[in-house]
């Protein structure tokens, strides 16, 4: 996993081409990482988001990053976890893939993901990490951009899950 990096940090501090926002379908802000991204970017981010007409679960949309140190924000909407019987796994993979597709189309070198859906949306963290790692690895194998991806964990539990899954003995 040479081109996949693990960090435990506030994603709004990263100087990358794009950070991914775990947004909701309105794209008009909320709590969690979405709230921090809007707070740090300033009110012009909300003004741009108001023109986007929301976003479906599993899809993604691009904006500027305003006061953030990164260049762009990719807003994606992960699924709410309802027990796993309504396609949540596929929708989470779609959210990662749609974000990567935007990075590909814009030739972004490095993008950073938070642990989409594992906060307020209650997606099981280990399963979410497995889906995220598989989706990102598959995409990087088949596309020239992005060149590298950062998994920017925040809580200790997610950090330890990624550390375990990314350790050499777990790589296939
Ligand atoms: N940097 C990186 N990761 C963070 C940060 C940060 N500064 N702050 C929190 N996280 P959540 P969701 C992690 O709830 O589950 C919002 O209200 C956090 O530890 O932000 O996709 C939206 O508007 C967790 O692992 O997103 C939606 O309504 C991860 O970010 C809803 O929450 C995701 O937690 C989306 O829920």
Coordinates of C-alpha atoms and ligand atoms in Angstrom, one line a residue:
X1 CA 0.0 0.0 0.0
X2 CA 2.8 2.4 -0.9
X3 CA 0.4 5.1 -2.2
X4 CA -2.0 4.9 0.8
X5 CA -1.1 6.7 4.0
X6 CA -2.6 6.6 7.4
X7 CA -2.8 9.7 9.6
X8 CA -4.6 10.6 12.9
X9 CA -5.3 14.3 12.5
X10 CA -7.8 17.0 12.0
X11 CA -8.5 16.8 8.2
X12 CA -8.9 20.5 7.9
X13 CA -5.2 21.0 8.6
X14 CA -4.0 19.1 5.6
X15 CA -2.2 20.8 2.7
X16 CA -3.5 18.4 0.0
X17 CA -5.2 18.9 -3.4
X18 CA -8.6 17.9 -1.9
X19 CA -10.1 16.8 1.4
X20 CA -13.3 14.8 1.3
X21 CA -16.2 16.0 3.4
X22 CA -18.6 13.4 5.0
X23 CA -21.7 15.6 4.2
X24 CA -25.4 15.0 4.2
X25 CA -27.8 15.2 1.2
X26 CA -28.5 18.9 1.6
X27 CA -24.8 19.8 1.4
X28 CA -25.7 22.7 3.7
X29 CA -23.5 21.7 6.6
X30 CA -24.0 19.8 9.8
X31 CA -22.0 18.4 12.8
X32 CA -19.0 16.2 12.9
X33 CA -16.3 16.7 10.3
X34 CA -18.8 18.5 8.0
X35 CA -19.3 21.2 10.7
X36 CA -15.5 21.7 11.2
X37 CA -14.9 21.9 7.4
X38 CA -17.5 24.6 7.0
X39 CA -16.3 26.5 10.1
X40 CA -12.7 26.5 9.0
X41 CA -13.5 27.2 5.3
X42 CA -15.7 30.2 6.1
X43 CA -19.1 31.3 4.9
X44 CA -18.3 31.3 1.2
X45 CA -18.2 27.5 1.2
X46 CA -21.8 27.4 2.3
X47 CA -22.7 30.0 -0.4
X48 CA -21.1 27.7 -3.1
X49 CA -22.8 24.6 -1.6
X50 CA -26.2 26.4 -1.8
X51 CA -25.9 26.4 -5.6
X52 CA -25.3 22.7 -5.9
X53 CA -28.9 21.4 -5.3
X54 CA -27.8 18.8 -2.8
X55 CA -26.2 15.4 -3.5
X56 CA -27.5 11.8 -3.5
X57 CA -26.1 9.2 -1.2
X58 CA -23.1 7.6 -2.8
X59 CA -22.5 10.6 -5.1
X60 CA -20.0 13.5 -4.7
X61 CA -19.6 17.1 -5.7
X62 CA -16.6 19.5 -5.9
X63 CA -16.2 23.0 -4.4
X64 CA -13.3 25.4 -3.7
X65 CA -11.8 25.2 -0.2
X66 CA -11.7 29.0 0.6
X67 CA -9.8 29.5 3.9
X68 CA -8.8 25.8 4.3
X69 CA -5.1 25.0 3.4
X70 CA -6.2 22.4 0.9
X71 CA -7.2 23.5 -2.7
X72 CA -10.6 21.8 -3.0
X73 CA -13.3 20.0 -1.0
X74 CA -15.0 16.9 -2.4
X75 CA -18.4 16.6 -0.7
X76 CA -19.8 13.1 -0.6
X77 CA -22.7 11.6 1.2
X78 CA -22.3 8.2 2.9
X79 CA -25.2 6.0 3.9
X80 CA -26.9 6.0 7.3
X81 CA -26.5 2.5 8.8
X82 CA -29.8 0.8 9.1
X83 CA -28.5 -2.7 9.9
X84 CA -26.9 -3.5 6.6
X85 CA -29.9 -4.9 4.7
X86 CA -30.6 -2.0 2.4
X87 CA -27.4 -1.8 0.4
X88 CA -25.3 0.3 2.8
X89 CA -22.1 -1.4 1.9
X90 CA -22.5 -0.7 -1.8
X91 CA -23.5 2.9 -1.0
X92 CA -20.4 3.5 1.1
X93 CA -18.2 2.0 -1.7
X94 CA -20.0 4.4 -4.1
X95 CA -19.2 7.4 -1.9
X96 CA -15.5 6.6 -1.9
X97 CA -15.5 5.8 -5.7
X98 CA -17.4 8.9 -6.7
X99 CA -14.9 11.0 -4.7
X100 CA -12.0 9.3 -6.3
X101 CA -13.6 9.8 -9.7
X102 CA -13.7 13.6 -9.2
X103 CA -10.0 13.4 -8.2
X104 CA -9.2 11.5 -11.3
X105 CA -11.1 13.9 -13.6
X106 CA -9.3 16.9 -12.1
X107 CA -5.9 15.2 -11.9
X108 CA -5.5 15.7 -8.2
X109 CA -2.3 14.2 -6.9
X110 CA -3.3 13.6 -3.3
X111 CA -6.7 13.5 -1.6
X112 CA -7.6 12.8 2.1
X113 CA -10.6 10.9 3.3
X114 CA -12.2 11.0 6.7
X115 CA -13.9 7.8 7.9
X116 CA -17.2 8.4 6.1
X117 CA -20.4 7.3 7.8
X118 CA -18.7 6.1 11.0
X119 CA -19.8 9.0 13.2
X120 CA -23.4 10.2 13.3
X121 CA -24.4 7.7 10.6
X122 CA -23.3 4.8 12.7
X123 CA -21.8 2.5 10.0
X124 CA -19.7 -0.2 11.8
X125 CA -16.2 1.1 11.8
X126 CA -14.3 -2.1 10.9
X127 CA -16.6 -3.0 8.0
X128 CA -16.4 0.7 6.8
X129 CA -12.6 0.5 6.9
X130 CA -12.5 -2.7 4.9
X131 CA -14.8 -1.2 2.3
X132 CA -12.7 2.0 2.2
X133 CA -9.4 0.3 1.8
X134 CA -10.6 -2.1 -0.9
X135 CA -12.4 0.6 -2.9
X136 CA -9.4 2.9 -2.8
X137 CA -6.8 0.2 -3.5
X138 CA -8.8 -1.0 -6.5
X139 CA -9.2 2.5 -7.9
X140 CA -5.5 3.4 -7.5
X141 CA -4.5 0.2 -9.4
X142 CA -6.6 1.2 -12.3
X143 CA -6.3 5.0 -12.5
X144 CA -3.4 7.4 -12.9
X145 CA -5.0 10.0 -10.5
X146 CA -5.1 10.4 -7.6
X147 CA -1.5 9.4 -7.1
X148 CA -1.9 8.9 -3.4
X149 CA -4.6 8.8 -0.8
X150 CA -4.5 9.7 2.9
X151 CA -6.9 8.0 5.4
X152 CA -7.2 10.8 7.9
X153 CA -8.6 9.1 11.0
X154 CA -9.6 11.2 14.0
X155 CA -10.9 8.9 16.8
X156 CA -8.5 6.3 18.3
X157 CA -10.7 3.4 17.4
X158 CA -10.7 4.1 13.7
X159 CA -6.9 4.8 13.8
X160 CA -6.3 1.4 15.4
X161 CA -8.6 -0.4 12.9
X162 CA -6.8 1.1 9.9
X163 CA -3.4 0.5 11.5
X164 CA -4.3 -3.2 11.8
X165 CA -5.8 -3.6 8.4
X166 CA -2.9 -1.8 6.7
X167 CA -0.2 -3.7 8.5
X168 CA 1.9 -5.9 6.1
X169 CA 0.5 -9.2 7.4
X170 CA -3.0 -8.1 6.4
X171 CA -2.0 -7.1 2.8
X172 CA -2.8 -9.5 0.1
Ligands
LIG1 N1 -10.9 15.4 10.9 C1 -11.0 14.2 10.5 N2 -12.0 13.3 10.9 C2 -13.0 13.8 11.7 C3 -12.9 15.2 12.2 C4 -11.9 16.0 11.8 N3 -11.7 17.3 12.1 N4 -14.0 15.4 13.1 C5 -14.6 14.2 13.1 N5 -14.1 13.3 12.3 P1 -19.3 12.3 11.1 P2 -20.9 10.7 9.2 C6 -14.4 11.9 12.1 O1 -20.3 12.2 12.1 O2 -21.0 9.6 10.1 C7 -22.8 15.5 9.8 O3 -23.7 16.2 10.6 C8 -15.2 11.1 13.1 O4 -14.3 10.6 14.2 O5 -18.6 13.6 10.8 O6 -20.6 10.4 7.7 C9 -23.1 15.6 8.3 O7 -23.7 16.8 8.0 C10 -15.8 10.0 12.3 O8 -15.0 8.9 12.3 O9 -19.9 11.9 9.6 C11 -24.1 14.5 8.2 O10 -25.4 14.8 8.6 C12 -15.9 10.6 10.9 O11 -15.2 11.8 10.9 C13 -23.6 13.4 9.1 O12 -22.8 14.1 10.1 C14 -17.3 10.7 10.3 O13 -18.2 11.2 11.3 C15 -22.6 12.5 8.4 O14 -22.3 11.4 9.3

